[in-house]
Amino acid sequence: MGIGGMVAKLKADVADTGEPLLEVKDLSIDFHLRTHILHAVRNVSFALERGRTLCLVGESGSGKSVTARALLGIVDRQGRIAGGRILLHGDEGEVDIAQMTERSSELLRIRGGRIGLVFQEPMSSLSPVHTIGSQIIEALRLHRRLDARAARAETVELLRQVEIRDPETMVDRYTFEFSGGMRQRAMIAMALACDPDILIADEPTTALDVTTQAEILDLIKRLQVSRGMAMLLITHDMGVVAEVADDVAVMRYGRIVETGSVDDVFHAAQHPYTSSLLSSTVRLEQPRADIRDRAEALGEPVLSVRSLTKVYGAVSGWFGKSGPALTAVDDASFDLHAGENLGIVGESGSGKTTLGRLILRTVEPTSGSITYRRKDGTSDDVLALSKAGLKDYHRQVRLVFQDPFASLNPRMTVKQIVGDPLVVAGTLRGAALEHRVGELLDLVGIDPRSMERYPHAFSGGQRQRIGIARALALDPSVLIADEATAALDVSIRAQILDLLLDIQKRLGLSFIFISHDISVVRYFCDHVAVMHRGRIVEMGTAEEIVNNPREPYTQSLISAVPNPDPRNKRMLHRTRFKS
Amino acid sequence: MMGRYIVKRLIYMVPTLIGMSIIAFLIIQLPPGDYLTSMIARMTESGENVDPAQVARLREIYGLDDPVLIQYWKWISGILLRGDFGHSFEWNRPVSDLIWERMGSTLAISLASLLFVWAVALPIGIYSAVRRHSFGDYAFTFLGFLGLAIPNFILALTLMYVTYRYLGQSVGGLYSPQYVEAPWSWGKFVDLLSHLWIPIIVIGTSGTAALIRILRANLTDELNKPYVVTAKAKGLPEYKVVLKYPVRIALNPFVSAIGWVLPELISGVTITAIVLNLPTAGPLLLRALVSQDMYLAGSFILLMGVLTLIGMLVSDLLLALLDPRIRFT
Amino acid sequence: MTTQVFLDTVGEERPAVSPLKTGAPLEDIAVAGQWRLIWGRFIQHRVAVGAGIVIAVFYFIALFVEFLAPALPEASRPQYTYAPPQSIGLFVADESGGTRFQPHVKGYAIEVDPVALRRTFVVDDTKIVPIGFFVEGPTYKLWGVFAMNRHLIGPLNPTDPMYLLGTDKLGRDLMTRLIYGTRVSMSIGLVGVAISLCLGVVLGSLSGFYGGWVDMTIQRIIEVISSMPTIPLWLGLAAAIPLTWSPLQVYFVITLIVSLFGWTGLAREVRGRFYALRGEDFVTAARLDGSGERRLIFRHILPSLTSHILAVLTLAIPTMIVAETALSFLGVGLKPPVVSWGVLLQDAQNIRTVATAPWLLVWPAAAVVVVVLAYNFLGDGLRDAADPYES
């Protein structure tokens, strides 16, 4: 059957939506760890219906991915299905996937044949040493018994369907020659190769930029509707849920706490966890109450950046030029005022992180200037500072890291970590040091009595608080926060942002807030600079940028952000940016 | 793409080669006094007459009164330009007459051992990784530890003792006495094989053990990668998933093993050959060192180094062929 | 889909777990530093702990060699050439027909093979050699200082033969020599590893921390050394030791040679980890906190490395022990009168000797293998435990 015929058949099928294809009943999965059994999934029940999308939403550790994989009979080595049924309905009646062994041929027919799977990591979920084509052809030959030539033709057709340009050439390329978005498209093509009834997408867009995310979600949704598949989408992002879901199941600590249609869940949530999840998300979607009067009450600029540029790789090596020069940051200029929160947004590769490092001079700029003004009115040319001067500058301008796990030395106690800058500065010691560390911990909401503990005793959000306490130890005037909330779950993210705002109010700091997440920037920042390919393409107040962007790139960026309101889907009406 | 890579690798080898030649030269220079003095001492000891004119001529030829750098240059340029490795005082023949046959058999036995290492390590490594923590895995792991722990020469001695004691057969050498000088024939080949197995097992054991461990660790890593789950989710049966994807990637250490197993094997051949009295470079090297026939000894050491370097080059090139990621960057 | 709410889940604060065993209380782990965590992980490796105990026993032996050995290493009795090992009996029959507790070994009788005219020893059941603990024997100086004559075990009558592991061609007690060899062989590993450690850590850290041409040069050197086949190179260097040197000088030069090639692996490991750590966020954080280079290295980077270095060192010791054994075995390493396991194995070079006196091969070889095996197990356990922070 050709693609055309298939689509026609499926179009006909779309009519009978609502028929359950797969039912999960009381599914429980246990993980046998060294010291304890973790009940990763407990009594989970839901159903997937033809033509509908169920979103399984939850924060990290909620057991949502484990559940999704179990539907294909894939359970990690330490894990086992402790109870429940996974009923797949087909022409020959229903079968229970939970009862099947790893080697049963029936299970192998279902995997890829009736249920397709798309993964989060487009980098690592395709084999790096095989061409994209060969990986898709393999699935086709396995389930549809095509000969090599037909399978190849079909693969090219599939790549075309997932909107990969020039599929005849790309079919013979390796994964590392693909961009992240392209890989995810190839992955989708693979999952759809054998025309499955059910598509499971496990965080399919989490690792992607927001504009790419919009395109991929768009593609998945269109393919699901046109093929009349049932879809299970796993995500942590309520925005994504609102954009694509028909039904929602909210998971937490291995249990489903609430299920319902997307509209009910978003507009009439009954479980307190669902409400808090929503409010954390929605709160970040709205401007802060005090934002307008703040933008006007700004002081002198503390940091002035002019024409800052960083060019990589223009040096000629032994074997001629080692590749073309890459301009990571191109002619960036802005002022940071006292008490201001400046947001720098951009997608991966836009140069925003490099810009942050340039300001701190952990990466040396190629050209441009940075001027830092102290509270006493004197000013420094940062690029001309001596080693000692730079040390002093680093006491004034501090960095908050993205990864709360990597940025704290696991071999030092919290007291040592937070106290380290004070010890180096030589200002405090002994009981005074301890007292100051206690103050700082108190300030960031950590119990000072736990200062003798090591970082491994704290959760991600708590560690981020410790990192902030360290940044504050030397009474800085500027904090540069590089994706400081990106690694955190949404509810924790909101708490950390509020903490930072609170500290700012108390200590009169300025922030440079680097993020890919527009809603976070909008919530937190007074002014926003949008970066694209190393250049600052647009600057303005947060409200201007979000509500009334002028540049086409900014428009496409803003409109690609999923809106956590199913009654007002934004992504599907987005403007596309053509460079 | 590939051509450029090869050129790059070759250029990379040059400093290493120079370093190796310096080490070999150092070893030649290391014994106190030079070999002429020691030769004269020996000759006078045994009552021979030493002609001062001849001594002066020899000093001239070998430039023994030149600064060290010039001596090095004379030595290395002789090797590079004329294939002249110097003179063996003990055998009173040019070194190049003595080394090639011995180096040939060293290489042959090393390669045979490499094949043995591969043939044994691959199936066991895969089995151990796929059936982790099974009884078989534990058994192989223990054997692997044992293989790593028993030094070559002890293993050689033990096998010699066992065959001597229980099979009543003496296992030294590569051929039975009647075949040593005989022309090649089927009988000689069979005889060679019946002698070869002991050195190959002795030399290959520790390499095999190490490779099994590496393969097991690598494969275990690969088996946890998301692309393996992707392949499973496609509906591939387990054996196909393992053989097609992780094994393919875990083969990299296998090929790169040529690079680090080869020096070990050549090392192993050297000492094993001394114990088992095989006609390879080992016994000759030891003898040359003991009698301070330093040009011969230095040449062996240099050539063994070059051999491993070539092995590394081959492994790098194979690796590039095997893994597109290396080829393209 | 109909809306369903499960309000019984409201109060849950963490994922559900059922404990399998009662571990350390949570509060305790929270304040546990890296070494406590590493120790906690290490002692779960039964095999590694066992191996550690074996190694400790060997070092104990090495420490009290003179007291533990029943005789002196050079005491030879030509009448007992190639005497086979004896076994210890506990009870003897006394005159009245009963049995009495008396640890003993059986004496030897000599038979002359009428064809080969070779003397062979057989155990003579009628000769009882009573033995005991803490007996008086030949006088020795413990650690070269304290003159003593007590031995842990020995014949009650010092002139009686007691050769639990047999004798060599000069009629010297193999057990005594093996025990004395332990001191030399085990200490070579330690001294060698200490030298390797200095070279490896210094060069590896320089290479990893400064990068650039420093790194380039050091890496080239490492590459050259590690791509040379080790045994030919060891042979070449060891053969250059002048015959006139004293045993002590030879000992140190051999140790130096052996460690010279052990450091490359260590330097690589240290460099690799340095590289990785230098890019870690917490090191960048410390740099931004104002830490100078020295503080960065000693306070932040090295503490993260020490456990790994320890593991690599443990795995390097056995290679050095084997290297010494191999060199001495080939006759270019330590030479008599120094006693090491390699020197002992030299006696087993000839297959005919081994056929007559297999114990000359078996016991020294067993000592080498057991120690090397134990070190490998221990090192493996340490390596697994070295990073308690990865899951």
PDB file of N, CA and C in Angstrom, chain B residues 233-289:
ATOM      1  N   ALA B 233      13.224  -0.522  20.942  1.00  0.00           N
ATOM      2  CA  ALA B 233      11.871  -0.032  20.705  1.00  0.00           C
ATOM      3  C   ALA B 233      11.463  -0.248  19.260  1.00  0.00           C
ATOM      4  N   LYS B 234      12.454  -0.430  18.370  1.00  0.00           N
ATOM      5  CA  LYS B 234      12.154  -0.714  16.976  1.00  0.00           C
ATOM      6  C   LYS B 234      11.648  -2.131  16.810  1.00  0.00           C
ATOM      7  N   GLY B 235      11.870  -2.973  17.827  1.00  0.00           N
ATOM      8  CA  GLY B 235      11.434  -4.352  17.743  1.00  0.00           C
ATOM      9  C   GLY B 235      12.531  -5.306  17.340  1.00  0.00           C
ATOM     10  N   LEU B 236      13.793  -4.872  17.407  1.00  0.00           N
ATOM     11  CA  LEU B 236      14.890  -5.800  17.101  1.00  0.00           C
ATOM     12  C   LEU B 236      15.032  -6.795  18.241  1.00  0.00           C
ATOM     13  N   PRO B 237      15.272  -8.055  17.917  1.00  0.00           N
ATOM     14  CA  PRO B 237      15.534  -9.023  18.988  1.00  0.00           C
ATOM     15  C   PRO B 237      16.843  -8.691  19.693  1.00  0.00           C
ATOM     16  N   GLU B 238      16.965  -9.152  20.949  1.00  0.00           N
ATOM     17  CA  GLU B 238      18.068  -8.722  21.788  1.00  0.00           C
ATOM     18  C   GLU B 238      19.446  -8.986  21.161  1.00  0.00           C
ATOM     19  N   TYR B 239      19.606 -10.211  20.597  1.00  0.00           N
ATOM     20  CA  TYR B 239      20.948 -10.510  20.089  1.00  0.00           C
ATOM     21  C   TYR B 239      21.317  -9.571  18.950  1.00  0.00           C
ATOM     22  N   LYS B 240      20.309  -9.205  18.141  1.00  0.00           N
ATOM     23  CA  LYS B 240      20.589  -8.299  17.030  1.00  0.00           C
ATOM     24  C   LYS B 240      20.920  -6.905  17.547  1.00  0.00           C
ATOM     25  N   VAL B 241      20.173  -6.479  18.563  1.00  0.00           N
ATOM     26  CA  VAL B 241      20.443  -5.161  19.150  1.00  0.00           C
ATOM     27  C   VAL B 241      21.890  -5.116  19.619  1.00  0.00           C
ATOM     28  N   VAL B 242      22.303  -6.159  20.330  1.00  0.00           N
ATOM     29  CA  VAL B 242      23.647  -6.155  20.902  1.00  0.00           C
ATOM     30  C   VAL B 242      24.711  -6.217  19.813  1.00  0.00           C
ATOM     31  N   LEU B 243      24.492  -7.102  18.853  1.00  0.00           N
ATOM     32  CA  LEU B 243      25.535  -7.294  17.848  1.00  0.00           C
ATOM     33  C   LEU B 243      25.628  -6.125  16.883  1.00  0.00           C
ATOM     34  N   LYS B 244      24.484  -5.540  16.560  1.00  0.00           N
ATOM     35  CA  LYS B 244      24.539  -4.511  15.535  1.00  0.00           C
ATOM     36  C   LYS B 244      25.012  -3.174  16.089  1.00  0.00           C
ATOM     37  N   TYR B 245      24.563  -2.797  17.273  1.00  0.00           N
ATOM     38  CA  TYR B 245      24.902  -1.458  17.740  1.00  0.00           C
ATOM     39  C   TYR B 245      26.047  -1.403  18.746  1.00  0.00           C
ATOM     40  N   PRO B 246      25.842  -1.852  19.982  1.00  0.00           N
ATOM     41  CA  PRO B 246      26.921  -1.644  20.963  1.00  0.00           C
ATOM     42  C   PRO B 246      28.209  -2.367  20.574  1.00  0.00           C
ATOM     43  N   VAL B 247      28.098  -3.580  20.068  1.00  0.00           N
ATOM     44  CA  VAL B 247      29.318  -4.307  19.727  1.00  0.00           C
ATOM     45  C   VAL B 247      30.077  -3.544  18.659  1.00  0.00           C
ATOM     46  N   ARG B 248      29.330  -3.001  17.714  1.00  0.00           N
ATOM     47  CA  ARG B 248      29.956  -2.220  16.649  1.00  0.00           C
ATOM     48  C   ARG B 248      30.759  -1.061  17.237  1.00  0.00           C
ATOM     49  N   ILE B 249      30.195  -0.410  18.243  1.00  0.00           N
ATOM     50  CA  ILE B 249      30.898   0.732  18.818  1.00  0.00           C
ATOM     51  C   ILE B 249      31.988   0.274  19.779  1.00  0.00           C
ATOM     52  N   ALA B 250      31.695  -0.795  20.506  1.00  0.00           N
ATOM     53  CA  ALA B 250      32.693  -1.291  21.452  1.00  0.00           C
ATOM     54  C   ALA B 250      33.861  -1.932  20.727  1.00  0.00           C
ATOM     55  N   LEU B 251      33.742  -2.109  19.417  1.00  0.00           N
ATOM     56  CA  LEU B 251      34.866  -2.642  18.665  1.00  0.00           C
ATOM     57  C   LEU B 251      36.025  -1.649  18.610  1.00  0.00           C
ATOM     58  N   ASN B 252      35.710  -0.381  18.798  1.00  0.00           N
ATOM     59  CA  ASN B 252      36.778   0.625  18.779  1.00  0.00           C
ATOM     60  C   ASN B 252      37.937   0.267  19.701  1.00  0.00           C
ATOM     61  N   PRO B 253      37.670  -0.039  20.989  1.00  0.00           N
ATOM     62  CA  PRO B 253      38.811  -0.400  21.834  1.00  0.00           C
ATOM     63  C   PRO B 253      39.527  -1.631  21.315  1.00  0.00           C
ATOM     64  N   PHE B 254      38.790  -2.442  20.609  1.00  0.00           N
ATOM     65  CA  PHE B 254      39.373  -3.647  20.050  1.00  0.00           C
ATOM     66  C   PHE B 254      40.442  -3.319  19.043  1.00  0.00           C
ATOM     67  N   VAL B 255      40.097  -2.368  18.179  1.00  0.00           N
ATOM     68  CA  VAL B 255      41.062  -1.976  17.167  1.00  0.00           C
ATOM     69  C   VAL B 255      42.176  -1.159  17.809  1.00  0.00           C
ATOM     70  N   SER B 256      41.796  -0.267  18.704  1.00  0.00           N
ATOM     71  CA  SER B 256      42.851   0.542  19.312  1.00  0.00           C
ATOM     72  C   SER B 256      43.729  -0.333  20.203  1.00  0.00           C
ATOM     73  N   ALA B 257      43.228  -1.536  20.519  1.00  0.00           N
ATOM     74  CA  ALA B 257      44.052  -2.464  21.302  1.00  0.00           C
ATOM     75  C   ALA B 257      45.355  -2.772  20.588  1.00  0.00           C
ATOM     76  N   ILE B 258      45.318  -2.756  19.247  1.00  0.00           N
ATOM     77  CA  ILE B 258      46.563  -3.011  18.525  1.00  0.00           C
ATOM     78  C   ILE B 258      47.632  -2.076  19.070  1.00  0.00           C
ATOM     79  N   GLY B 259      47.241  -0.836  19.288  1.00  0.00           N
ATOM     80  CA  GLY B 259      48.186   0.167  19.746  1.00  0.00           C
ATOM     81  C   GLY B 259      48.833  -0.174  21.075  1.00  0.00           C
ATOM     82  N   TRP B 260      48.033  -0.607  22.047  1.00  0.00           N
ATOM     83  CA  TRP B 260      48.660  -0.837  23.360  1.00  0.00           C
ATOM     84  C   TRP B 260      48.950  -2.299  23.638  1.00  0.00           C
ATOM     85  N   VAL B 261      48.268  -3.225  22.933  1.00  0.00           N
ATOM     86  CA  VAL B 261      48.574  -4.626  23.175  1.00  0.00           C
ATOM     87  C   VAL B 261      49.900  -4.985  22.517  1.00  0.00           C
ATOM     88  N   LEU B 262      50.173  -4.352  21.366  1.00  0.00           N
ATOM     89  CA  LEU B 262      51.366  -4.723  20.626  1.00  0.00           C
ATOM     90  C   LEU B 262      52.667  -4.519  21.420  1.00  0.00           C
ATOM     91  N   PRO B 263      52.855  -3.353  22.052  1.00  0.00           N
ATOM     92  CA  PRO B 263      54.069  -3.234  22.867  1.00  0.00           C
ATOM     93  C   PRO B 263      54.144  -4.331  23.916  1.00  0.00           C
ATOM     94  N   GLU B 264      52.967  -4.626  24.507  1.00  0.00           N
ATOM     95  CA  GLU B 264      52.926  -5.652  25.546  1.00  0.00           C
ATOM     96  C   GLU B 264      53.294  -7.018  24.968  1.00  0.00           C
ATOM     97  N   LEU B 265      52.776  -7.274  23.778  1.00  0.00           N
ATOM     98  CA  LEU B 265      53.063  -8.563  23.155  1.00  0.00           C
ATOM     99  C   LEU B 265      54.545  -8.669  22.816  1.00  0.00           C
ATOM    100  N   ILE B 266      55.102  -7.590  22.284  1.00  0.00           N
ATOM    101  CA  ILE B 266      56.525  -7.635  21.928  1.00  0.00           C
ATOM    102  C   ILE B 266      57.366  -7.820  23.181  1.00  0.00           C
ATOM    103  N   SER B 267      56.971  -7.106  24.237  1.00  0.00           N
ATOM    104  CA  SER B 267      57.592  -7.315  25.546  1.00  0.00           C
ATOM    105  C   SER B 267      57.518  -8.774  25.935  1.00  0.00           C
ATOM    106  N   GLY B 268      56.292  -9.299  25.803  1.00  0.00           N
ATOM    107  CA  GLY B 268      56.041 -10.678  26.198  1.00  0.00           C
ATOM    108  C   GLY B 268      56.853 -11.645  25.365  1.00  0.00           C
ATOM    109  N   VAL B 269      56.925 -11.388  24.058  1.00  0.00           N
ATOM    110  CA  VAL B 269      57.702 -12.272  23.186  1.00  0.00           C
ATOM    111  C   VAL B 269      59.145 -12.290  23.648  1.00  0.00           C
ATOM    112  N   THR B 270      59.648 -11.098  24.013  1.00  0.00           N
ATOM    113  CA  THR B 270      61.047 -11.008  24.409  1.00  0.00           C
ATOM    114  C   THR B 270      61.354 -11.946  25.563  1.00  0.00           C
ATOM    115  N   ILE B 271      60.585 -11.814  26.633  1.00  0.00           N
ATOM    116  CA  ILE B 271      60.920 -12.588  27.831  1.00  0.00           C
ATOM    117  C   ILE B 271      60.552 -14.051  27.664  1.00  0.00           C
ATOM    118  N   THR B 272      59.393 -14.291  27.006  1.00  0.00           N
ATOM    119  CA  THR B 272      58.976 -15.673  26.810  1.00  0.00           C
ATOM    120  C   THR B 272      59.988 -16.407  25.938  1.00  0.00           C
ATOM    121  N   ALA B 273      60.471 -15.703  24.916  1.00  0.00           N
ATOM    122  CA  ALA B 273      61.427 -16.326  24.009  1.00  0.00           C
ATOM    123  C   ALA B 273      62.699 -16.702  24.744  1.00  0.00           C
ATOM    124  N   ILE B 274      63.068 -15.880  25.716  1.00  0.00           N
ATOM    125  CA  ILE B 274      64.273 -16.205  26.474  1.00  0.00           C
ATOM    126  C   ILE B 274      64.058 -17.479  27.271  1.00  0.00           C
ATOM    127  N   VAL B 275      62.875 -17.582  27.899  1.00  0.00           N
ATOM    128  CA  VAL B 275      62.588 -18.773  28.700  1.00  0.00           C
ATOM    129  C   VAL B 275      62.456 -20.007  27.814  1.00  0.00           C
ATOM    130  N   LEU B 276      61.728 -19.855  26.714  1.00  0.00           N
ATOM    131  CA  LEU B 276      61.430 -21.013  25.880  1.00  0.00           C
ATOM    132  C   LEU B 276      62.479 -21.223  24.799  1.00  0.00           C
ATOM    133  N   ASN B 277      63.477 -20.339  24.788  1.00  0.00           N
ATOM    134  CA  ASN B 277      64.544 -20.446  23.793  1.00  0.00           C
ATOM    135  C   ASN B 277      64.001 -20.442  22.358  1.00  0.00           C
ATOM    136  N   LEU B 278      63.231 -19.425  22.025  1.00  0.00           N
ATOM    137  CA  LEU B 278      62.710 -19.290  20.669  1.00  0.00           C
ATOM    138  C   LEU B 278      63.664 -18.415  19.867  1.00  0.00           C
ATOM    139  N   PRO B 279      63.779 -18.659  18.577  1.00  0.00           N
ATOM    140  CA  PRO B 279      64.711 -17.878  17.769  1.00  0.00           C
ATOM    141  C   PRO B 279      64.149 -16.506  17.402  1.00  0.00           C
ATOM    142  N   THR B 280      63.794 -15.709  18.385  1.00  0.00           N
ATOM    143  CA  THR B 280      63.332 -14.351  18.105  1.00  0.00           C
ATOM    144  C   THR B 280      64.364 -13.374  18.645  1.00  0.00           C
ATOM    145  N   ALA B 281      63.982 -12.121  18.647  1.00  0.00           N
ATOM    146  CA  ALA B 281      64.937 -11.097  19.050  1.00  0.00           C
ATOM    147  C   ALA B 281      65.346 -11.228  20.523  1.00  0.00           C
ATOM    148  N   GLY B 282      64.440 -11.761  21.347  1.00  0.00           N
ATOM    149  CA  GLY B 282      64.647 -11.755  22.788  1.00  0.00           C
ATOM    150  C   GLY B 282      65.978 -12.322  23.261  1.00  0.00           C
ATOM    151  N   PRO B 283      66.240 -13.615  22.987  1.00  0.00           N
ATOM    152  CA  PRO B 283      67.478 -14.191  23.509  1.00  0.00           C
ATOM    153  C   PRO B 283      68.715 -13.454  22.999  1.00  0.00           C
ATOM    154  N   LEU B 284      68.674 -13.039  21.715  1.00  0.00           N
ATOM    155  CA  LEU B 284      69.821 -12.335  21.154  1.00  0.00           C
ATOM    156  C   LEU B 284      70.031 -10.998  21.845  1.00  0.00           C
ATOM    157  N   LEU B 285      68.890 -10.325  22.124  1.00  0.00           N
ATOM    158  CA  LEU B 285      68.964  -9.029  22.800  1.00  0.00           C
ATOM    159  C   LEU B 285      69.596  -9.187  24.174  1.00  0.00           C
ATOM    160  N   LEU B 286      69.120 -10.190  24.911  1.00  0.00           N
ATOM    161  CA  LEU B 286      69.640 -10.377  26.267  1.00  0.00           C
ATOM    162  C   LEU B 286      71.143 -10.655  26.214  1.00  0.00           C
ATOM    163  N   ARG B 287      71.510 -11.524  25.279  1.00  0.00           N
ATOM    164  CA  ARG B 287      72.910 -11.884  25.157  1.00  0.00           C
ATOM    165  C   ARG B 287      73.739 -10.647  24.802  1.00  0.00           C
ATOM    166  N   ALA B 288      73.235  -9.858  23.865  1.00  0.00           N
ATOM    167  CA  ALA B 288      73.951  -8.660  23.454  1.00  0.00           C
ATOM    168  C   ALA B 288      74.112  -7.709  24.640  1.00  0.00           C
ATOM    169  N   LEU B 289      73.047  -7.585  25.428  1.00  0.00           N
ATOM    170  CA  LEU B 289      73.112  -6.675  26.566  1.00  0.00           C
ATOM    171  C   LEU B 289      74.123  -7.158  27.590  1.00  0.00           C
TER     172      LEU B 289
END
